[in-house]
Coordinates of C-alpha atoms in Angstrom, one line a residue:
Chain A
X1 CA -13.8 16.8 18.5
X2 CA -17.4 17.9 18.7
X3 CA -19.2 14.6 18.6
X4 CA -17.7 11.3 19.6
X5 CA -18.3 8.7 17.0
X6 CA -18.8 5.0 17.7
X7 CA -18.8 1.9 15.5
X8 CA -22.2 0.2 16.0
X9 CA -22.2 -2.4 13.3
X10 CA -19.8 -4.2 10.9
X11 CA -20.3 -6.6 8.0
X12 CA -18.2 -8.2 5.4
X13 CA -18.6 -10.7 2.6
X14 CA -16.6 -13.8 2.2
X15 CA -13.6 -13.2 0.1
X16 CA -12.3 -15.2 -2.9
X17 CA -10.1 -14.5 -5.9
X18 CA -13.2 -14.5 -8.0
X19 CA -16.9 -13.9 -7.2
X20 CA -18.6 -14.6 -10.5
X21 CA -21.8 -15.4 -8.6
X22 CA -22.5 -11.7 -8.1
X23 CA -22.0 -8.3 -9.8
X24 CA -20.4 -5.3 -8.1
X25 CA -23.6 -3.9 -6.7
X26 CA -24.7 -7.3 -5.3
X27 CA -21.3 -7.7 -3.7
X28 CA -21.8 -4.4 -1.9
X29 CA -25.3 -5.4 -0.9
X30 CA -24.0 -8.5 0.9
X31 CA -21.7 -6.4 3.1
X32 CA -24.4 -3.7 3.7
X33 CA -27.0 -6.3 4.8
X34 CA -24.5 -8.0 7.1
X35 CA -23.7 -4.6 8.7
X36 CA -27.3 -3.7 9.2
X37 CA -28.1 -7.1 10.7
X38 CA -25.1 -6.7 13.0
X39 CA -26.3 -3.3 14.1
X40 CA -29.9 -4.5 14.2
X41 CA -30.9 -1.4 12.3
X42 CA -33.4 -1.0 9.4
X43 CA -31.8 0.6 6.2
X44 CA -33.9 3.7 6.4
X45 CA -32.1 4.8 9.6
X46 CA -28.8 5.5 7.8
X47 CA -28.5 9.2 7.1
X48 CA -25.5 9.3 4.8
X49 CA -23.1 7.0 2.9
X50 CA -19.4 7.0 2.0
X51 CA -18.5 4.5 -0.7
X52 CA -15.1 3.6 -2.3
X53 CA -13.0 1.3 -4.4
X54 CA -9.8 1.6 -6.5
X55 CA -9.8 4.0 -9.4
X56 CA -9.4 2.3 -12.8
X57 CA -9.5 -1.3 -11.5
X58 CA -13.0 -2.1 -12.6
X59 CA -13.0 0.5 -15.4
X60 CA -16.1 2.5 -14.3
X61 CA -16.4 6.3 -14.1
X62 CA -18.6 7.4 -11.2
X63 CA -18.7 4.1 -9.5
X64 CA -20.6 5.8 -6.7
X65 CA -23.5 6.4 -8.9
X66 CA -23.6 2.7 -9.8
X67 CA -23.4 1.8 -6.1
X68 CA -26.2 4.1 -4.9
X69 CA -29.1 1.6 -5.4
X70 CA -27.2 -1.3 -4.0
X71 CA -26.2 0.2 -0.7
X72 CA -29.6 1.8 -0.1
X73 CA -28.6 5.4 -0.6
X74 CA -31.2 6.7 -3.1
X75 CA -32.3 10.2 -2.1
X76 CA -29.6 10.5 0.6
X77 CA -26.2 12.1 0.8
X78 CA -23.4 9.8 -0.6
X79 CA -19.8 10.6 -1.6
X80 CA -17.2 8.4 -3.1
X81 CA -13.7 8.2 -1.7
X82 CA -10.9 6.7 -3.8
X83 CA -7.5 7.1 -2.2
X84 CA -5.7 4.0 -3.6
X85 CA -4.6 1.4 -1.1
X86 CA -5.8 3.6 1.8
X87 CA -9.3 3.8 0.4
X88 CA -10.8 1.6 3.1
X89 CA -9.1 3.5 5.8
X90 CA -10.2 6.8 4.4
X91 CA -13.7 5.5 4.1
X92 CA -13.8 5.0 7.9
X93 CA -12.1 8.4 8.6
X94 CA -14.7 10.2 6.4
X95 CA -17.6 8.4 8.1
X96 CA -16.1 9.3 11.5
X97 CA -15.9 13.0 10.3
X98 CA -19.5 13.0 9.1
X99 CA -20.6 12.0 12.6
X100 CA -18.0 14.1 14.5
X101 CA -19.2 17.2 12.6
X102 CA -22.7 16.8 14.1
X103 CA -24.3 16.7 10.7
X104 CA -25.3 13.0 10.8
X105 CA -26.3 10.5 13.5
X106 CA -25.8 7.3 11.5
X107 CA -23.4 6.9 8.6
X108 CA -22.4 3.9 6.6
X109 CA -19.1 3.3 4.9
X110 CA -18.9 0.7 2.2
X111 CA -15.7 -0.5 0.4
X112 CA -15.3 -3.2 -2.2
X113 CA -13.0 -4.6 -4.9
X114 CA -13.7 -7.0 -7.7
X115 CA -10.2 -7.4 -9.1
X116 CA -10.9 -10.1 -11.7
X117 CA -13.1 -7.6 -13.6
X118 CA -10.1 -5.5 -14.7
X119 CA -6.4 -5.6 -14.6
X120 CA -4.9 -4.8 -11.1
X121 CA -1.3 -4.9 -12.3
X122 CA -2.1 -2.4 -15.1
X123 CA -4.1 -0.2 -12.7
X124 CA -1.3 -0.2 -10.1
X125 CA 1.4 0.8 -12.6
X126 CA -0.5 4.0 -13.3
X127 CA 0.3 5.2 -9.8
X128 CA 3.8 6.2 -10.9
X129 CA 4.5 9.5 -12.9
X130 CA 4.3 8.6 -16.5
X131 CA 7.1 11.0 -17.4
X132 CA 9.4 10.1 -14.5
X133 CA 9.3 6.6 -13.2
X134 CA 6.4 4.6 -14.5
X135 CA 8.7 2.7 -16.9
X136 CA 10.6 1.2 -14.0
X137 CA 7.6 0.2 -11.8
X138 CA 7.5 -3.5 -11.0
X139 CA 4.3 -3.1 -9.0
X140 CA 3.7 -4.1 -5.5
X141 CA 6.1 -7.0 -5.9
X142 CA 9.0 -4.8 -6.8
X143 CA 8.3 -2.4 -4.0
X144 CA 8.1 -5.1 -1.3
X145 CA 11.1 -7.0 -2.6
X146 CA 13.0 -3.7 -1.8
X147 CA 11.3 -3.6 1.7
X148 CA 12.6 -7.2 2.3
X149 CA 16.1 -6.4 1.0
X150 CA 16.4 -3.4 3.2
X151 CA 14.9 -5.0 6.2
X152 CA 17.4 -7.9 6.1
X153 CA 20.3 -5.5 5.4
X154 CA 19.4 -3.0 8.2
X155 CA 18.3 -5.4 11.0
X156 CA 20.2 -8.6 10.3
X157 CA 17.0 -10.6 10.1
X158 CA 17.4 -14.1 8.7
X159 CA 15.9 -15.0 5.3
X160 CA 13.1 -17.0 6.9
X161 CA 11.7 -14.0 8.9
X162 CA 9.0 -13.3 6.3
X163 CA 8.0 -16.9 6.3
X164 CA 7.4 -16.9 10.0
X165 CA 5.0 -14.0 9.5
X166 CA 3.2 -16.0 6.9
X167 CA 3.0 -19.0 9.2
X168 CA 1.4 -16.9 12.0
X169 CA -1.1 -15.2 9.6
X170 CA -2.1 -18.5 8.0
X171 CA -2.9 -19.8 11.5
X172 CA -5.0 -16.7 12.2
X173 CA -6.8 -16.9 8.8
X174 CA -7.7 -20.5 9.5
X175 CA -9.8 -19.3 12.4
X176 CA -11.4 -16.4 10.5
X177 CA -14.4 -17.6 8.3
X178 CA -14.1 -14.4 6.2
X179 CA -10.4 -14.9 5.2
X180 CA -9.5 -15.6 1.6
X181 CA -6.2 -17.5 1.6
X182 CA -6.5 -20.4 3.9
X183 CA -3.2 -22.1 3.5
X184 CA -2.6 -25.3 5.4
X185 CA 0.9 -24.5 6.7
X186 CA 2.6 -26.2 9.6
X187 CA 6.2 -25.2 9.5
X188 CA 8.6 -22.4 8.4
X189 CA 10.4 -25.0 6.2
X190 CA 7.1 -25.6 4.3
X191 CA 6.7 -21.8 3.7
X192 CA 10.3 -21.5 2.5
X193 CA 9.5 -23.9 -0.3
X194 CA 7.5 -21.3 -2.1
X195 CA 9.3 -19.8 -5.2
X196 CA 11.0 -16.5 -5.3
X197 CA 9.2 -13.6 -7.1
X198 CA 12.2 -11.2 -6.7
X199 CA 14.7 -12.6 -4.1
X200 CA 14.4 -12.4 -1.1
X201 CA 10.7 -12.0 -1.6
X202 CA 8.7 -15.2 -2.1
X203 CA 5.3 -15.8 -3.5
X204 CA 4.2 -16.7 0.1
X205 CA 5.3 -13.2 1.3
X206 CA 2.7 -11.4 -0.8
X207 CA -1.0 -10.7 -0.5
X208 CA -3.5 -12.3 -2.8
X209 CA -5.8 -10.4 -5.2
X210 CA -9.2 -10.8 -3.6
X211 CA -12.8 -9.9 -4.3
X212 CA -15.1 -8.9 -1.5
X213 CA -16.7 -6.0 0.3
X214 CA -16.9 -4.6 3.8
X215 CA -19.3 -2.1 5.5
X216 CA -19.4 -0.4 8.9
X217 CA -22.0 1.7 10.6
X218 CA -20.9 4.8 12.6
X219 CA -23.1 6.5 15.1
X220 CA -22.9 9.6 17.3
X221 CA -22.3 8.9 21.0
X222 CA -25.9 9.7 22.0
X223 CA -27.4 7.4 19.3
X224 CA -24.8 4.6 19.9
X225 CA -25.8 4.3 23.6
X226 CA -29.4 3.6 22.6
X227 CA -28.5 0.8 20.1
X228 CA -28.4 -2.8 21.0
X229 CA -24.7 -3.5 20.1
X230 CA -21.9 -2.6 22.5
X231 CA -20.4 0.5 20.9
X232 CA -16.7 0.6 19.9
X233 CA -15.5 4.2 20.5
X234 CA -13.5 6.0 17.9
X235 CA -10.8 7.9 19.9
X236 CA -8.8 9.5 17.1
X237 CA -7.7 9.1 13.5
X238 CA -5.2 10.8 11.1
X239 CA -3.6 10.5 7.7
X240 CA -0.1 11.3 6.5
X241 CA 1.2 12.0 3.0
X242 CA 4.8 11.6 2.3
X243 CA 6.8 13.3 -0.5
X244 CA 5.8 11.4 -3.6
X245 CA 9.1 11.4 -5.4
X246 CA 11.5 9.5 -3.3
X247 CA 13.6 6.4 -3.6
X248 CA 13.3 3.6 -1.0
X249 CA 16.5 3.4 1.0
X250 CA 16.4 7.1 1.6
X251 CA 15.6 8.5 5.0
X252 CA 11.9 9.1 4.0
X253 CA 11.2 5.4 3.5
X254 CA 8.8 4.9 6.4
X255 CA 8.2 8.5 7.4
X256 CA 4.4 8.4 6.8
X257 CA 4.0 5.3 9.0
X258 CA 6.1 6.9 11.8
X259 CA 4.4 10.2 11.7
X260 CA 0.9 8.8 11.7
X261 CA 1.4 6.5 14.7
X262 CA 3.4 9.1 16.6
X263 CA 0.7 11.7 16.1
X264 CA -2.0 9.4 17.4
X265 CA 0.0 8.1 20.3
X266 CA 1.0 11.5 21.5
X267 CA -2.4 13.0 21.2
X268 CA -3.9 10.1 23.2
X269 CA -1.3 9.7 25.9
X270 CA 0.0 6.3 24.7
X271 CA 3.5 5.9 26.0
X272 CA 4.0 2.2 25.8
X273 CA 2.1 1.2 22.7
X274 CA 2.4 -2.6 23.2
X275 CA 1.0 -2.2 26.7
X276 CA -1.6 0.5 26.1
X277 CA -2.9 -1.1 22.8
X278 CA -4.2 -4.6 22.9
X279 CA -4.7 -5.4 19.3
X280 CA -3.3 -4.1 15.9
X281 CA -4.9 -4.7 12.6
X282 CA -2.4 -3.2 10.2
X283 CA -2.4 -2.9 6.4
X284 CA 0.7 -4.7 5.4
X285 CA 0.5 -6.1 1.9
X286 CA 3.7 -8.3 2.4
X287 CA 5.1 -10.2 5.4
X288 CA 8.3 -8.2 5.5
X289 CA 6.3 -5.0 5.6
X290 CA 4.6 -6.2 8.7
X291 CA 7.9 -6.5 10.5
X292 CA 9.3 -3.2 9.2
X293 CA 6.1 -1.3 9.9
X294 CA 5.6 -2.6 13.5
X295 CA 8.9 -0.9 14.2
X296 CA 8.0 2.2 12.2
X297 CA 4.8 2.6 14.2
X298 CA 6.9 2.5 17.3
X299 CA 5.6 -0.8 18.8
X300 CA 9.1 -2.0 19.2
X301 CA 12.7 -0.9 18.5
X302 CA 14.2 -1.0 15.0
X303 CA 15.4 -4.5 14.3
X304 CA 13.3 -6.1 17.1
X305 CA 10.1 -7.2 15.2
X306 CA 11.6 -10.3 13.7
X307 CA 12.9 -11.4 17.1
X308 CA 9.5 -10.9 18.7
X309 CA 8.0 -12.8 15.8
X310 CA 10.3 -15.7 16.5
X311 CA 9.2 -15.7 20.1
X312 CA 5.5 -15.8 19.1
X313 CA 4.6 -12.4 20.6
X314 CA 2.3 -11.5 17.7
X315 CA 0.0 -14.5 17.8
X316 CA -3.7 -14.0 18.4
X317 CA -3.3 -15.6 21.8
X318 CA 0.0 -13.9 22.5
X319 CA 1.0 -10.8 24.4
X320 CA 0.6 -8.4 21.5
X321 CA -1.7 -9.8 18.8
X322 CA -1.1 -8.5 15.3
X323 CA -3.6 -9.1 12.5
X324 CA -5.6 -11.8 14.3
X325 CA -7.9 -11.8 11.2
X326 CA -5.0 -13.1 9.1
X327 CA -4.3 -9.7 7.8
X328 CA -3.8 -8.4 4.3
X329 CA -1.4 -11.1 3.1
X330 CA -4.4 -13.5 3.5
X331 CA -7.2 -11.2 2.3
X332 CA -6.9 -8.2 0.0
X333 CA -10.0 -6.8 -1.7
X334 CA -8.1 -3.5 -2.0
X335 CA -10.9 -0.9 -1.7
X336 CA -12.3 -2.8 1.3
X337 CA -9.0 -3.9 2.9
X338 CA -8.5 -0.8 5.0
X339 CA -12.1 -0.9 6.2
X340 CA -11.7 -4.6 7.1
X341 CA -8.9 -3.6 9.5
X342 CA -11.3 -1.2 11.3
X343 CA -14.1 -3.7 11.3
X344 CA -11.9 -6.5 12.6
X345 CA -10.5 -4.2 15.3
X346 CA -14.1 -3.3 16.3
X347 CA -15.0 -7.0 16.5
X348 CA -12.0 -7.7 18.8
X349 CA -12.9 -4.8 21.1
X350 CA -16.5 -5.9 21.3
X351 CA -15.3 -9.5 22.1
X352 CA -17.2 -10.8 19.0
X353 CA -14.3 -12.1 16.9
X354 CA -15.2 -15.7 17.5
X355 CA -12.5 -18.3 16.8
X356 CA -9.8 -15.6 16.2
X357 CA -10.8 -13.5 19.3
X358 CA -7.6 -12.4 21.1
X359 CA -7.1 -13.9 24.5
X360 CA -5.7 -10.7 25.9
X361 CA -8.2 -8.3 27.5
X362 CA -9.4 -6.0 24.6
X363 CA -8.9 -2.4 25.6
X364 CA -7.6 -0.3 22.7
X365 CA -7.2 -1.1 19.0
X366 CA -5.0 0.3 16.3
X367 CA -5.8 0.0 12.6
X368 CA -4.1 1.3 9.6
X369 CA -4.3 1.6 5.8
X370 CA -1.4 2.2 3.5
X371 CA -1.0 2.9 -0.2
X372 CA 0.6 4.8 -3.1
X373 CA 4.0 4.0 -1.6
X374 CA 3.7 6.9 0.8
X375 CA 0.4 7.4 2.4
X376 CA -0.8 6.2 5.8
X377 CA -4.2 6.4 7.5
X378 CA -4.4 5.3 11.1
X379 CA -7.3 4.9 13.6
X380 CA -7.4 4.5 17.4
X381 CA -10.4 2.7 18.8
X382 CA -11.4 1.7 22.3
X383 CA -13.7 -0.8 24.0
X384 CA -16.8 0.3 25.8
X385 CA -16.4 0.6 29.6
X386 CA -12.7 1.0 29.4
Chain B
X1 CA -30.4 -34.3 -14.4
X2 CA -29.1 -31.2 -12.5
X3 CA -28.6 -28.2 -14.7
X4 CA -25.6 -26.0 -13.9
X5 CA -26.5 -22.3 -13.6
X6 CA -24.8 -20.1 -16.2
X7 CA -22.7 -17.3 -14.6
X8 CA -22.7 -14.9 -17.5
X9 CA -19.9 -12.3 -17.9
X10 CA -18.7 -10.3 -20.8
X11 CA -15.3 -9.1 -22.0
X12 CA -14.2 -5.8 -23.7
X13 CA -10.8 -4.4 -24.4
X14 CA -10.6 -0.6 -24.0
X15 CA -7.6 1.2 -25.6
X16 CA -7.2 4.7 -24.3
X17 CA -4.6 7.2 -25.6
X18 CA -3.0 9.7 -23.2
X19 CA -0.6 12.6 -23.7
X20 CA 0.9 14.2 -20.7
X21 CA 2.6 17.7 -20.4
X22 CA 6.0 17.6 -18.8
X23 CA 6.0 21.3 -17.8
X24 CA 9.1 23.6 -17.7
X25 CA 11.0 21.8 -15.0
X26 CA 10.7 18.1 -15.8
X27 CA 10.5 19.1 -19.4
X28 CA 13.8 20.9 -19.3
X29 CA 15.4 18.0 -17.4
X30 CA 14.3 15.6 -20.1
X31 CA 15.3 17.9 -23.0
X32 CA 18.8 18.3 -21.5
X33 CA 19.1 14.6 -21.0
X34 CA 18.0 14.0 -24.6
X35 CA 20.0 16.7 -26.3
X36 CA 23.3 16.8 -24.3
X37 CA 23.2 13.7 -22.2
X38 CA 23.2 15.9 -19.1
X39 CA 21.5 14.9 -15.8
X40 CA 20.4 18.0 -14.0
X41 CA 19.2 18.5 -10.4
X42 CA 18.2 21.8 -8.9
X43 CA 19.0 23.3 -5.5
X44 CA 16.3 24.8 -3.4
X45 CA 17.2 28.4 -2.6
X46 CA 15.1 28.1 0.6
X47 CA 16.4 25.0 2.4
X48 CA 19.3 24.2 0.1
X49 CA 18.3 20.6 -0.6
X50 CA 18.8 19.1 -4.1
X51 CA 15.6 18.2 -5.9
X52 CA 15.5 15.2 -8.3
X53 CA 13.7 15.6 -10.6
X54 CA 13.6 19.4 -10.7
X55 CA 10.1 20.7 -9.8
X56 CA 8.3 24.0 -9.4
X57 CA 8.3 24.1 -5.6
X58 CA 10.4 22.4 -3.0
X59 CA 8.4 19.6 -1.4
X60 CA 9.9 20.3 2.0
X61 CA 9.8 24.1 2.4
X62 CA 7.5 25.0 -0.5
X63 CA 10.0 27.6 -1.8
X64 CA 9.5 28.5 -5.5
X65 CA 12.3 26.9 -7.5
X66 CA 13.9 29.0 -10.2
X67 CA 13.7 27.9 -13.8
X68 CA 16.7 26.6 -15.7
X69 CA 19.6 27.5 -15.4
X70 CA 19.5 29.3 -12.0
X71 CA 20.5 26.8 -9.4
X72 CA 20.5 23.9 -11.8
X73 CA 23.5 21.6 -11.5
X74 CA 24.6 18.9 -13.9
X75 CA 25.6 15.7 -12.0
X76 CA 28.7 13.8 -13.0
X77 CA 26.7 10.7 -14.1
X78 CA 28.8 8.6 -11.7
X79 CA 27.8 7.0 -8.5
X80 CA 27.8 4.1 -6.1
X81 CA 25.7 0.9 -6.3
X82 CA 23.6 0.6 -3.2
X83 CA 21.5 -2.5 -4.0
X84 CA 19.9 -4.3 -6.8
X85 CA 16.9 -6.5 -7.6
X86 CA 16.9 -9.3 -10.0
X87 CA 13.4 -9.2 -11.6
X88 CA 12.9 -12.8 -12.6
X89 CA 9.1 -13.2 -12.8
X90 CA 7.4 -12.1 -16.0
X91 CA 6.7 -8.4 -15.8
X92 CA 4.3 -6.2 -17.8
X93 CA 6.2 -3.4 -19.4
X94 CA 4.3 -0.3 -18.1
X95 CA 5.2 1.6 -21.3
X96 CA 3.8 -1.0 -23.7
X97 CA 1.7 -3.4 -21.8
X98 CA 3.8 -6.2 -23.3
X99 CA 5.0 -9.0 -21.0
X100 CA 8.8 -9.1 -20.5
X101 CA 9.9 -12.7 -20.0
X102 CA 13.7 -12.2 -19.8
X103 CA 15.2 -11.3 -16.4
X104 CA 16.6 -7.9 -15.8
X105 CA 18.3 -5.9 -13.0
X106 CA 17.2 -2.8 -11.3
X107 CA 19.9 -1.0 -9.4
X108 CA 19.6 1.8 -6.7
X109 CA 22.5 4.2 -7.1
X110 CA 23.8 7.0 -4.9
X111 CA 24.7 9.8 -7.2
X112 CA 26.4 13.2 -6.4
X113 CA 25.0 15.1 -3.4
X114 CA 23.7 11.7 -1.9
X115 CA 20.8 11.7 -4.4
X116 CA 19.3 8.2 -4.8
X117 CA 18.2 7.1 -8.3
X118 CA 16.8 3.8 -9.7
X119 CA 17.6 2.6 -13.2
X120 CA 18.7 -0.6 -15.0
X121 CA 22.0 -2.2 -14.6
X122 CA 23.5 -3.0 -17.9
X123 CA 23.5 -6.4 -19.6
X124 CA 27.2 -7.0 -18.9
X125 CA 26.3 -6.9 -15.2
X126 CA 23.4 -9.4 -15.4
X127 CA 25.8 -12.0 -13.9
X128 CA 24.9 -11.0 -10.3
X129 CA 27.7 -13.0 -8.7
X130 CA 30.2 -10.2 -9.2
X131 CA 27.9 -7.4 -7.9
X132 CA 28.8 -5.8 -4.6
X133 CA 27.3 -2.9 -2.6
X134 CA 29.6 0.1 -3.0
X135 CA 30.8 -0.6 -6.5
X136 CA 31.3 2.4 -8.7
X137 CA 28.8 2.9 -11.5
X138 CA 28.4 5.3 -14.5
X139 CA 25.5 6.4 -16.6
X140 CA 25.4 5.1 -20.2
X141 CA 23.2 7.1 -22.6
X142 CA 21.5 5.6 -25.6
X143 CA 22.9 6.7 -29.0
X144 CA 21.6 10.2 -29.9
X145 CA 19.3 9.0 -32.7
X146 CA 17.4 6.7 -30.3
X147 CA 16.7 9.3 -27.6
X148 CA 13.1 10.4 -27.1
X149 CA 13.2 12.9 -24.2
X150 CA 12.4 10.1 -21.7
X151 CA 14.2 8.9 -18.5
X152 CA 15.0 5.8 -20.5
X153 CA 17.2 7.8 -22.8
X154 CA 19.6 6.7 -20.2
X155 CA 20.3 3.2 -21.5
X156 CA 21.5 1.8 -18.1
X157 CA 24.2 2.2 -15.5
X158 CA 27.2 0.1 -15.8
X159 CA 29.8 -1.0 -13.2
X160 CA 33.2 0.7 -13.7
X161 CA 36.3 -0.9 -12.3
X162 CA 38.4 1.3 -10.0

């Protein structure tokens, strides 16, 4: 890598199922202003922009053109990234690449979603091949019901394993002022009262549809050292595409997650991921996916994640905090979701996460984005002075 | 008196028509299904894996796949039930946009050559109590006059007793 990038500012809006108080541009402005304020930078310092959201969802062609004014990019380089569920993760990667290339000193990435303005379910169904399997899509719910079914079958996890994940994440979200779903849950039994969507998947196992935006500011090493915020170093990032036509249950089910994490860990000398990494903000749209994917990333052995969950290992104040922000099952403005993972990791590594700050010493952070049933983006960040 | 601020928004419905080309590989697969009720896969001459559906290049080794009939193999239409999902919440039919209220079953089947395939389980099998992993299934086609060159020309898979 030519130039080492650093995250020097992050900002996000509050997230709700509807934000009728603002239009799309104004929603982005909120996140942009928060990031500039965090970085203590005036808007004119930003040299280039990367913006993104889901295709089709809000029904606008060239959304980037509509965003230009609202993010402060008039007259400057700006490109749109729209890679489905991974959009937010790719936004971060592309901003890192802008800086790593040496072409820009300060780059801003902005992701948003305003789901109530269109039809998320209709938009998501268009992911499948119209001539092959679109007719059978049951959206995210159908996909994650299969994840749950297979996880139980392959690991012997009890039916309440997903509910334990929800309970942990609800506790985390209660401490995060930006989180959307703030469910007042006290016991697994209480979570198990939520109705089934497709057994064994319950309503409480799924992410909400949220509206909100997130922005991060990335700087070159030289510039980052001169700025007031403690920089968060970007050590590495990657993305993996899996064969698109496959059936879950086949051997390729989690290949993208495995390859992405394995590549980053190998390249960066991470041999014991739970020891070497102190916080994970992973893009898991369902509770069961969090369990399955922690195993796929190689944090623990296959079939062990639900046991570690029972022991409370993944709590924000536990030995290996996972999604201390409350994660995707509490907040999911899709085009921003992957970027929120990066921003939340950065806050943790700076020690600025407030009420949901991990108690373990922040060293390295791992963030991911996932989408399209076969695409993973992953980032490895580290704290300054490590 | 306090006046509540209006939060104005506007609604439109946009109807867009699409027409997609199937190409010679998937197109042939669908035509054979429609005309003869045959379910074809193709074997990659490079790495010898079976591709479902047939496509122009192997997604693993990027070898060019021959067009029909070279290396194309019709499956028996029989297989094994791997798992099933009872879809009980109202679903939008992706083909029509209409909401389906009635529950239905999706099954995952292991067909010849270990190929996995997802389709409906038939109405006679909607009573889930009798379903078991490993049961034998067979493909049931729609009557000839109802076929349209779509994967749903397969009506469903049904459980067959040993």
